[in-house]
Coordinates of C-alpha atoms in Angstrom, one line a residue:
M1131 CA -3.3 131.7 -25.5
E1132 CA -1.3 133.6 -28.1
S1133 CA 1.9 132.0 -29.6
L1134 CA 5.0 132.0 -27.4
N1135 CA 7.2 132.3 -30.5
G1136 CA 9.6 135.2 -30.3
T1137 CA 8.9 136.1 -26.7
T1138 CA 11.5 137.0 -24.1
W1139 CA 11.5 136.0 -20.4
D1140 CA 13.5 136.4 -17.3
V1141 CA 13.0 132.8 -16.2
L1142 CA 11.9 129.6 -17.9
L1143 CA 10.8 127.0 -15.4
S1144 CA 10.3 123.4 -16.6
G1145 CA 8.1 121.0 -14.7
T1146 CA 5.3 121.8 -12.2
G1147 CA 6.6 119.7 -9.4
L1148 CA 6.6 121.2 -5.9
P1149 CA 10.1 122.8 -6.1
Q1150 CA 9.4 124.5 -9.4
S1151 CA 5.9 125.6 -8.4
L1152 CA 7.2 127.2 -5.2
L1153 CA 10.1 128.9 -7.1
A1154 CA 7.7 130.2 -9.8
L1155 CA 5.6 131.8 -7.2
A1156 CA 8.5 133.4 -5.4
L1157 CA 10.1 134.7 -8.6
S1158 CA 6.8 136.0 -10.0
R1159 CA 6.1 138.0 -6.8
S1160 CA 9.7 139.4 -7.0
G1161 CA 8.9 141.0 -10.3
K1162 CA 10.4 138.4 -12.7
K1163 CA 8.8 137.6 -16.0
V1164 CA 8.2 133.9 -15.6
L1165 CA 7.2 131.3 -18.2
H1166 CA 6.3 128.0 -16.4
I1167 CA 5.9 125.0 -18.7
D1168 CA 5.4 121.2 -18.3
Y1169 CA 5.5 118.5 -20.9
N1170 CA 2.8 116.7 -19.1
D1171 CA -0.9 117.5 -19.5
Y1172 CA -1.4 117.7 -15.7
Y1173 CA 0.1 119.7 -12.9
G1174 CA 2.4 118.2 -10.2
G1175 CA 5.1 116.3 -12.2
A1176 CA 6.5 113.5 -10.0
E1177 CA 4.2 114.7 -7.2
A1178 CA 1.0 114.5 -9.2
A1179 CA -2.3 113.2 -7.9
F1180 CA -5.0 111.3 -10.0
S1181 CA -8.5 110.0 -9.9
L1182 CA -8.8 106.2 -10.5
Q1183 CA -9.5 106.9 -14.2
E1184 CA -6.7 109.4 -14.5
A1185 CA -4.4 106.8 -12.9
E1186 CA -5.2 104.3 -15.6
T1187 CA -4.4 106.9 -18.3
W1188 CA -1.1 107.7 -16.6
V1189 CA -0.1 104.0 -16.4
E1190 CA -0.7 103.8 -20.2
Q1191 CA 1.4 106.9 -20.8
V1192 CA 4.2 105.6 -18.6
N1193 CA 4.3 102.2 -20.4
T1194 CA 4.1 103.6 -23.9
A1195 CA 6.5 106.6 -23.5
S1196 CA 8.9 106.9 -26.4
Q1197 CA 11.7 108.4 -24.4
A1198 CA 13.3 107.7 -21.1
S1199 CA 11.1 108.5 -18.1
E1200 CA 11.6 108.8 -14.3
F1201 CA 8.7 106.3 -14.0
G1202 CA 8.4 102.8 -15.3
Q1203 CA 6.8 99.3 -14.9
A1204 CA 3.4 100.8 -14.0
S1205 CA 0.4 98.6 -13.7
I1206 CA -3.1 98.5 -12.1
R1207 CA -4.9 95.5 -10.6
K1208 CA -8.5 95.2 -9.7
A1209 CA -10.2 92.7 -7.4
S1210 CA -12.8 92.0 -10.0
S1211 CA -12.3 91.6 -13.7
D1212 CA -15.9 92.7 -14.3
E1213 CA -15.8 96.5 -14.8
E1214 CA -19.4 97.0 -13.5
V1215 CA -18.7 95.1 -10.4
S1216 CA -15.4 96.9 -9.9
R1217 CA -17.1 100.3 -10.3
S1218 CA -19.9 99.5 -7.9
R1219 CA -17.5 98.4 -5.2
L1220 CA -15.1 101.3 -5.6
G1221 CA -17.6 104.1 -6.2
F1222 CA -17.0 107.3 -8.1
S1223 CA -13.6 107.5 -9.7
R1224 CA -13.1 111.2 -9.0
A1225 CA -13.9 110.7 -5.3
Y1226 CA -10.3 109.4 -5.0
S1227 CA -7.1 111.4 -5.2
I1228 CA -4.2 108.9 -5.6
S1229 CA -1.0 110.7 -4.9
L1230 CA 2.4 109.9 -6.3
A1231 CA 4.0 111.8 -3.4
P1232 CA 2.1 111.1 -0.1
H1233 CA 4.8 112.9 1.9
L1234 CA 4.1 113.9 5.5
I1235 CA 5.0 117.4 6.4
Y1236 CA 6.3 117.8 9.9
T1237 CA 4.9 120.8 11.8
R1238 CA 8.6 121.9 12.3
S1239 CA 9.1 121.8 8.5
N1240 CA 10.4 125.1 7.0
L1241 CA 7.6 124.8 4.4
I1242 CA 4.9 125.6 6.9
P1243 CA 6.0 129.2 7.7
A1244 CA 6.6 129.8 4.0
L1245 CA 3.0 128.7 3.2
V1246 CA 1.7 131.1 5.9
S1247 CA 3.9 134.1 4.9
S1248 CA 3.0 133.7 1.3
K1249 CA -0.8 133.3 2.1
V1250 CA -0.8 130.1 0.1
Y1251 CA -2.1 128.2 3.2
R1252 CA -5.5 129.9 2.8
Q1253 CA -6.3 127.7 -0.2
L1254 CA -5.0 124.4 1.4
E1255 CA -6.6 122.0 3.8
F1256 CA -4.6 119.7 6.0
L1257 CA -5.2 116.5 8.1
A1258 CA -3.3 116.0 11.3
V1259 CA -1.2 112.9 11.6
G1260 CA -1.2 111.6 15.1
S1261 CA -1.0 107.8 15.1
W1262 CA 2.3 106.0 14.4
W1263 CA 2.3 102.2 14.4
I1264 CA 4.8 99.5 13.8
Y1265 CA 4.2 95.8 13.0
T1266 CA 6.2 93.5 15.2
K1267 CA 6.9 89.8 14.9
E1268 CA 8.6 87.4 17.3
E1269 CA 12.3 88.1 17.8
G1270 CA 14.6 86.1 15.6
T1271 CA 12.9 86.8 12.3
Q1272 CA 15.1 89.8 11.4
S1273 CA 18.2 87.7 10.5
E1274 CA 20.6 88.0 7.6
A1275 CA 18.2 86.3 5.4
S1276 CA 17.7 86.8 1.7
N1277 CA 14.9 89.0 0.4
A1278 CA 12.9 85.9 -0.7
E1279 CA 13.3 84.4 2.8
K1280 CA 12.2 87.6 4.5
T1281 CA 9.1 87.7 2.2
R1282 CA 8.2 84.2 3.1
A1283 CA 8.7 85.0 6.8
I1284 CA 6.1 87.8 6.5
E1285 CA 3.7 85.5 4.8
E1286 CA 4.1 82.7 7.3
Q1287 CA 4.2 84.6 10.5
R1288 CA 1.7 86.9 12.2
G1289 CA 2.5 89.5 14.7
T1290 CA 0.8 92.6 16.2
L1291 CA 0.5 96.2 15.5
R1292 CA 2.0 98.3 18.2
K1293 CA 1.5 102.1 18.7
I1294 CA 4.8 103.9 18.8
P1295 CA 5.2 106.3 21.7
G1296 CA 5.1 109.9 20.5
G1297 CA 7.6 111.3 23.0
R1298 CA 9.0 111.1 26.5
E1299 CA 5.6 111.4 28.2
D1300 CA 4.3 108.4 26.2
V1301 CA 7.4 106.3 27.1
F1302 CA 6.7 106.9 30.8
T1303 CA 3.1 105.8 30.5
D1304 CA 3.8 102.7 28.3
K1305 CA 3.4 99.8 30.7
S1306 CA 4.9 97.3 28.2
I1307 CA 8.4 98.9 28.6
D1308 CA 10.3 97.9 31.7
L1309 CA 12.0 100.4 34.0
R1310 CA 15.5 99.8 32.7
S1311 CA 14.5 100.2 29.1
T1312 CA 12.5 103.3 29.9
R1313 CA 15.6 104.9 31.4
S1314 CA 17.6 104.0 28.3
L1315 CA 15.0 105.4 25.9
M1316 CA 14.7 108.6 27.9
K1317 CA 18.4 109.2 27.7
F1318 CA 18.4 108.8 23.9
L1319 CA 15.2 110.9 23.4
K1320 CA 16.8 113.7 25.6
L1321 CA 19.9 113.7 23.3
A1322 CA 17.9 113.4 20.1
A1323 CA 15.8 116.5 21.1
D1324 CA 18.9 118.5 21.7
A1325 CA 20.5 119.5 18.4
E1326 CA 23.3 121.3 20.2
A1327 CA 24.6 117.8 21.3
Y1328 CA 25.1 116.6 17.7
P1329 CA 28.6 118.0 17.2
T1330 CA 29.8 115.6 19.9
V1331 CA 28.1 112.6 18.3
I1332 CA 28.4 113.0 14.5
P1333 CA 32.2 112.9 14.2
E1334 CA 32.5 109.5 15.9
W1335 CA 29.2 107.9 15.0
G1336 CA 27.8 109.8 11.9
E1337 CA 28.6 107.2 9.3
R1338 CA 27.9 104.2 11.4
P1339 CA 24.6 102.3 11.5
F1340 CA 21.9 103.8 13.7
H1341 CA 21.2 100.5 15.4
E1342 CA 24.8 100.1 16.5
Y1343 CA 24.7 103.5 18.1
L1344 CA 21.5 102.7 20.0
E1345 CA 22.9 99.4 21.3
S1346 CA 26.4 100.5 22.1
R1347 CA 25.7 104.0 23.5
F1348 CA 22.3 103.5 25.2
K1349 CA 21.9 99.7 25.6
I1350 CA 18.6 99.8 23.8
S1351 CA 17.3 96.3 23.0
P1352 CA 16.6 95.3 19.3
S1353 CA 12.8 95.2 20.1
L1354 CA 12.9 98.9 21.1
Q1355 CA 15.2 99.9 18.3
A1356 CA 12.6 99.1 15.6
P1357 CA 10.2 101.9 16.7
L1358 CA 13.0 104.4 16.8
H1359 CA 14.1 103.4 13.3
A1360 CA 10.5 103.7 12.1
L1361 CA 10.6 107.4 13.3
T1362 CA 13.4 108.1 10.9
L1363 CA 11.1 107.1 8.0
S1364 CA 14.2 105.8 6.3
P1365 CA 13.7 104.0 3.0
D1366 CA 16.7 101.8 4.0
P1367 CA 17.0 99.0 6.5
S1368 CA 18.4 99.7 9.9
N1369 CA 21.9 98.4 9.1
Q1370 CA 22.1 100.9 6.2
T1371 CA 20.6 103.9 8.0
T1372 CA 23.4 106.0 9.4
V1373 CA 23.4 108.0 12.6
A1374 CA 23.9 111.2 10.6
Y1375 CA 20.6 110.4 8.7
A1376 CA 18.6 109.2 11.7
L1377 CA 19.3 111.7 14.5
P1378 CA 18.0 114.9 12.6
R1379 CA 14.8 113.0 11.6
V1380 CA 14.1 111.7 15.1
H1381 CA 14.8 115.3 16.3
Q1382 CA 12.3 116.7 13.9
H1383 CA 9.7 114.2 14.9
L1384 CA 10.1 114.8 18.6
T1385 CA 10.2 118.6 18.4
S1386 CA 7.1 118.7 16.1
I1387 CA 4.8 116.8 18.5
G1388 CA 2.4 119.3 20.0
L1389 CA 3.6 122.4 18.2
F1390 CA 0.2 123.2 16.6
G1391 CA -1.9 121.2 19.0
P1392 CA -1.8 118.1 21.3
G1393 CA -1.5 114.6 19.9
F1394 CA 0.1 115.2 16.5
G1395 CA 3.4 116.4 14.9
A1396 CA 2.8 116.2 11.2
V1397 CA 0.2 117.1 8.6
L1398 CA -0.9 115.8 5.2
P1399 CA -2.5 117.9 2.4
K1400 CA -6.1 116.5 2.4
W1401 CA -7.0 116.4 -1.3
G1402 CA -3.9 115.3 -3.2
G1403 CA -0.7 115.2 -1.3
L1404 CA 2.1 117.6 -2.4
A1405 CA 0.3 118.1 -5.8
E1406 CA -2.3 120.1 -3.9
I1407 CA 0.4 122.6 -2.8
S1408 CA 1.9 122.7 -6.3
Q1409 CA -1.4 123.6 -7.9
V1410 CA -2.2 126.3 -5.4
A1411 CA 1.3 127.8 -5.7
C1412 CA 0.9 127.8 -9.5
R1413 CA -2.5 129.6 -9.2
A1414 CA -0.9 132.2 -6.9
G1415 CA 2.0 132.6 -9.2
A1416 CA -0.4 133.3 -12.1
V1417 CA -1.8 136.2 -10.0
G1418 CA 1.7 137.5 -9.8
G1419 CA 2.0 137.5 -13.5
G1420 CA 3.5 134.1 -14.2
V1421 CA 2.4 132.3 -17.4
Y1422 CA 1.6 128.6 -17.3
V1423 CA 1.5 126.2 -20.3
L1424 CA 1.0 122.4 -20.1
K1425 CA 1.9 119.9 -22.8
K1426 CA 4.9 122.1 -23.6
G1427 CA 8.4 120.9 -22.9
I1428 CA 12.0 122.0 -23.8
E1429 CA 13.5 120.4 -26.9
V1430 CA 16.8 122.4 -27.4
V1431 CA 18.7 124.9 -25.3
E1432 CA 21.2 127.1 -27.1
E1433 CA 23.3 129.1 -24.7
P1434 CA 25.4 132.1 -25.8
S1435 CA 29.0 131.3 -26.6
H1436 CA 31.6 131.9 -23.9
G1437 CA 33.0 134.7 -25.9
S1438 CA 29.8 136.7 -25.7
S1439 CA 28.9 135.9 -22.1
S1440 CA 28.3 138.6 -19.5
T1441 CA 30.8 139.6 -16.9
E1442 CA 31.5 137.2 -14.0
G1443 CA 28.8 137.4 -11.3
A1444 CA 26.3 139.2 -13.5
E1445 CA 23.1 137.7 -15.0
P1446 CA 23.8 135.5 -18.0
L1447 CA 22.9 136.7 -21.5
P1448 CA 19.6 135.3 -22.9
S1449 CA 19.7 131.8 -24.1
T1450 CA 17.6 130.6 -27.1
V1451 CA 15.2 127.8 -26.3
I1452 CA 13.2 125.7 -28.7
L1453 CA 10.0 124.4 -27.2
Q1454 CA 7.8 121.5 -28.2
G1455 CA 5.7 122.6 -31.1
G1456 CA 8.5 124.7 -32.6
D1457 CA 8.1 127.9 -30.5
V1458 CA 11.4 129.7 -30.1
I1459 CA 11.9 131.9 -27.1
K1460 CA 14.7 133.7 -25.2
T1461 CA 15.3 133.6 -21.5
R1462 CA 18.0 134.5 -19.0
W1463 CA 17.5 131.6 -16.7
I1464 CA 16.4 128.0 -17.4
I1465 CA 15.5 126.1 -14.2
G1466 CA 14.1 122.6 -13.5
T1467 CA 14.8 119.2 -12.0
P1468 CA 17.0 117.0 -14.1
S1469 CA 14.1 114.9 -15.2
A1470 CA 12.3 118.0 -16.5
L1471 CA 15.2 119.3 -18.6
P1472 CA 16.7 117.9 -21.9
E1473 CA 19.7 115.6 -21.6
D1474 CA 22.1 118.1 -23.2
A1475 CA 21.3 120.6 -20.5
T1476 CA 21.7 118.1 -17.6
H1477 CA 24.7 116.2 -18.9
D1478 CA 27.2 117.4 -16.3
T1479 CA 24.8 116.9 -13.4
Q1480 CA 23.5 113.5 -14.5
Q1481 CA 27.1 112.2 -14.6
Q1482 CA 27.4 113.0 -10.9
S1483 CA 24.0 111.6 -9.8
D1484 CA 23.1 108.3 -8.2
T1485 CA 19.9 106.7 -9.3
V1486 CA 17.7 104.8 -6.9
G1487 CA 14.7 102.8 -8.0
I1488 CA 11.8 103.1 -5.5
T1489 CA 8.9 100.6 -6.1
H1490 CA 5.5 101.9 -5.0
L1491 CA 2.3 100.0 -4.4
T1492 CA -0.8 102.0 -3.6
A1493 CA -4.0 100.1 -2.7
V1494 CA -7.6 101.1 -2.2
V1495 CA -9.0 98.8 0.5
S1496 CA -12.5 97.9 1.6
S1497 CA -12.3 99.5 5.0
P1498 CA -11.3 102.9 6.5
L1499 CA -9.3 100.9 9.1
T1500 CA -10.7 103.0 11.9
A1501 CA -9.0 100.8 14.5
L1502 CA -5.7 102.4 13.6
F1503 CA -6.9 105.9 14.4
P1504 CA -7.8 106.3 18.1
P1505 CA -9.7 109.5 19.1
P1506 CA -7.4 112.5 18.9
A1507 CA -6.3 114.4 22.0
E1508 CA -8.8 117.0 23.2
G1509 CA -8.4 120.2 21.1
S1510 CA -6.6 118.7 18.1
P1511 CA -8.1 118.4 14.6
P1512 CA -9.2 115.0 13.2
P1513 CA -6.3 112.7 12.5
A1514 CA -5.2 111.8 9.0
G1515 CA -5.2 108.2 7.8
V1516 CA -1.5 107.5 7.8
V1517 CA 0.3 104.4 8.9
V1518 CA 3.9 105.2 9.4
V1519 CA 6.1 102.2 8.8
N1520 CA 5.5 100.5 5.5
A1521 CA 2.1 101.7 4.7
Q1522 CA 0.2 105.0 4.5
K1523 CA -3.5 105.8 4.1
D1524 CA -4.4 109.4 3.2
S1525 CA -8.1 109.6 2.7
L1526 CA -11.4 107.9 3.6
T1527 CA -13.8 107.6 0.8
E1528 CA -17.2 106.0 1.3
G1529 CA -15.9 103.5 3.7
K1530 CA -12.7 102.8 1.8
G1531 CA -9.1 103.4 2.7
I1532 CA -5.9 104.2 0.7
I1533 CA -2.7 102.6 1.7
Y1534 CA 0.7 103.8 0.3
T1535 CA 3.7 101.5 0.5
S1536 CA 7.2 101.7 -1.0
T1537 CA 10.6 100.0 -0.9
T1538 CA 14.0 100.2 -2.5
L1539 CA 13.9 96.5 -3.5
A1540 CA 13.9 95.6 -7.2
Q1541 CA 10.3 95.5 -8.4
S1542 CA 10.0 91.8 -8.9
A1543 CA 10.8 91.1 -5.2
A1544 CA 9.3 94.4 -4.0
L1545 CA 5.7 93.8 -5.2
I1546 CA 5.6 90.4 -3.4
L1547 CA 6.9 92.0 -0.3
L1548 CA 4.6 95.0 -0.4
R1549 CA 1.5 93.0 -1.2
S1550 CA 2.4 90.7 1.7
A1551 CA 2.9 93.7 4.0
I1552 CA -0.6 95.1 3.0
D1553 CA -2.2 91.7 3.5
T1554 CA -0.5 91.4 6.9
L1555 CA -1.7 94.9 7.9
L1556 CA -5.3 94.2 6.9
S1557 CA -5.4 91.0 8.9
S1558 CA -3.8 92.7 11.9
V1559 CA -6.5 95.3 12.5
N1560 CA -8.9 92.5 13.6
E1561 CA -11.9 93.6 11.5
Q1562 CA -14.6 91.2 10.4
P1563 CA -14.8 90.6 7.5
T1564 CA -11.1 91.1 6.9
P1565 CA -10.6 94.1 4.6
T1566 CA -9.5 93.3 1.0
I1567 CA -7.7 95.2 -1.7
L1568 CA -10.2 96.5 -4.3
W1569 CA -7.8 98.3 -6.6
S1570 CA -4.0 98.8 -6.7
L1571 CA -1.4 100.8 -8.6
S1572 CA 2.2 99.8 -8.8
Y1573 CA 5.1 101.6 -10.4
T1574 CA 8.8 102.3 -10.1
H1575 CA 10.1 105.8 -9.6
H1576 CA 13.8 106.4 -10.6
H1577 CA 15.0 109.0 -8.2
H1578 CA 18.1 111.1 -9.0
H1579 CA 20.0 112.9 -6.2
P1580 CA 23.1 114.6 -7.6
T1581 CA 24.3 116.0 -4.3
P1582 CA 24.1 114.8 -0.7
P1583 CA 21.0 115.9 1.3
S1584 CA 21.4 119.0 3.5
S1585 CA 21.1 118.7 7.3
L1586 CA 17.6 118.9 8.6
I1587 CA 18.9 120.9 11.5
S1588 CA 20.6 123.6 9.6
N1589 CA 18.8 126.9 9.3
D1590 CA 21.2 128.3 6.8
A1591 CA 19.0 129.5 4.0
S1592 CA 22.0 130.3 1.7
V1593 CA 22.8 126.6 1.2
T1594 CA 23.7 126.4 -2.5
S1595 CA 22.5 123.0 -3.4
H1596 CA 21.5 123.7 -7.0
A1597 CA 24.0 122.9 -9.8
R1598 CA 25.2 124.8 -12.8
S1599 CA 26.6 123.1 -15.8
S1600 CA 29.4 125.8 -16.1
Q1601 CA 30.4 129.0 -14.3
Q1602 CA 28.4 131.2 -16.6
S1603 CA 25.6 128.8 -17.5
S1604 CA 22.0 130.0 -17.5
V1605 CA 20.8 126.5 -16.6
L1606 CA 20.1 125.9 -12.9
F1607 CA 19.0 122.6 -11.3
L1608 CA 16.6 121.8 -8.5
R1609 CA 16.9 118.4 -6.9
D1610 CA 14.2 115.8 -7.1
L1611 CA 12.4 115.2 -3.9
A1612 CA 14.2 112.6 -1.7
P1613 CA 12.6 109.1 -1.6
S1614 CA 11.4 109.6 2.0
M1615 CA 8.0 109.3 3.5
A1616 CA 8.4 112.9 4.9
L1617 CA 9.2 116.1 3.0
E1618 CA 12.8 117.2 3.6
D1619 CA 13.7 120.7 4.4
E1620 CA 16.3 120.7 1.6
V1621 CA 13.4 121.3 -0.9
L1622 CA 12.7 124.8 0.3
R1623 CA 16.4 125.5 0.9
D1624 CA 17.1 124.7 -2.7
V1625 CA 14.2 126.9 -3.9
R1626 CA 15.5 129.8 -1.8
A1627 CA 19.1 129.4 -2.9
V1628 CA 18.0 129.6 -6.6
W1629 CA 15.7 132.5 -5.9
E1630 CA 18.5 134.4 -4.2
L1631 CA 20.8 133.8 -7.2
V1632 CA 18.3 134.9 -9.8
T1633 CA 17.2 138.0 -7.9
A1634 CA 20.7 138.9 -6.6
D1635 CA 20.9 142.1 -8.6
D1636 CA 17.4 143.4 -7.7
G1637 CA 18.3 144.7 -4.2
D1638 CA 15.3 145.6 -2.0
E1639 CA 13.0 145.5 -5.0
R1640 CA 12.9 141.7 -4.8
G1641 CA 11.2 141.7 -1.4
G1642 CA 11.4 138.9 1.1
F1643 CA 11.4 135.3 0.1
M1644 CA 7.9 133.9 0.1
Q1645 CA 6.6 137.0 2.0
F1646 CA 3.7 138.6 0.2
E1647 CA 1.2 141.2 1.1
D1648 CA -2.5 140.6 0.5
R1649 CA -3.7 141.4 -3.0
E1650 CA -7.4 142.3 -3.3
G1651 CA -9.2 139.4 -5.1
G1652 CA -6.0 137.4 -5.4
V1653 CA -6.3 133.7 -6.1
G1654 CA -4.6 131.7 -3.4
E1655 CA -4.9 134.7 -1.0
E1656 CA -8.4 135.8 -0.3
G1657 CA -9.9 132.6 -1.7
E1658 CA -11.8 134.3 -4.5
E1659 CA -11.0 134.6 -8.2

């Protein structure tokens, strides 16, 4: 493309992660002149997806980066040191799509209607997630032990995989639950499904541990608390998962079951996790006039002096931005996640943020683990390969499976724990021969969350969860995705809040948020270029 030097834009978006890609699409269709850049040579940012060979290149980039990165300590292990043997067992590299963000999307997620109204869904393919399992050991192993002792306990003990009931009907038909426990569970599930009951619960219990609430309020035994905690998909242990965090997520799970068909309540993008949605949104944004450039980041942001700023409430005057390669552009708005913007632009926000290190271990195994996926209910689509506790599997490739695991433990202890968890899972499916790990990718993702997460129950689209470095600043921030196994509704709320701010002076001309009419021959709409 021609040089960007000297060009002027309404919006400069940095990073092609899911929030930026959705916002670029929304703004481009609202008539804004959008320049969307990414310092990486691939789309998706922290939600990218790679083939096996691309993953090896990414690991090298992470470990040799000259500046601070949100990723670190990346490595790949193979079952065989012989490259030819390894390739023959794994098959074609590009047959795999290893996602950095294998997030589930609940059918009640606010993202689903946005994908439909924007016509983006036509270029996406989803797998239904209908099987939820938890690995249980004998009671008494979940003590106040050290991380090392817990890891040894996993290695030394063997338990069983137990299917988690998907709702009240499943609880009634589960013969392993006695009548008294069934009644207790039914009382809790009835409350969890009723969001209007929350105002009476949160003031007293909101900041207290979820397991205390289950035991004190409903007399639910510890053995039955574990499946309920699993439904929250919390990255934290039960004694650190609050009622305010857990209840909305159990609610979302319960109310999602059966919404689009029997037997499932969540979906998973088939070919690359959230990166698949990001790429389709970018393509559709290009149809709307957006300009996309990879391997181009922001180096310097020069905002107008306060003395020359526009009147309060109006759009900011154009800022001067120096891009990698020396191009100098002007733009009214500069938007991105903290990790996608230069430190001088994110200084105020980074000071307020907490950083959580999430260790990930993704493994390609020698079996599709079909025992974990019973036949779907009549009329529902084929289930996705997802194990919802410590492990996930999102695709079946030539008799292989992919398992995703993560934990908030420090990496040295985390990798021991996660490898033990995968080994335990593989031995628990009772396949002969026992499936083995053929290839694995491990890394640490440093997650920043400058503001508390929004409530999953709120439908208020005007939540202003983005940050500005000053009252008249042209720099806006989108939060990084939360370190959860499911996509949070706050992602689209953030995108809408920023869209409303940027288009505030456009009146009816801006149209509806993510509501687009068909365009003849449009990419991402009619399926043809």
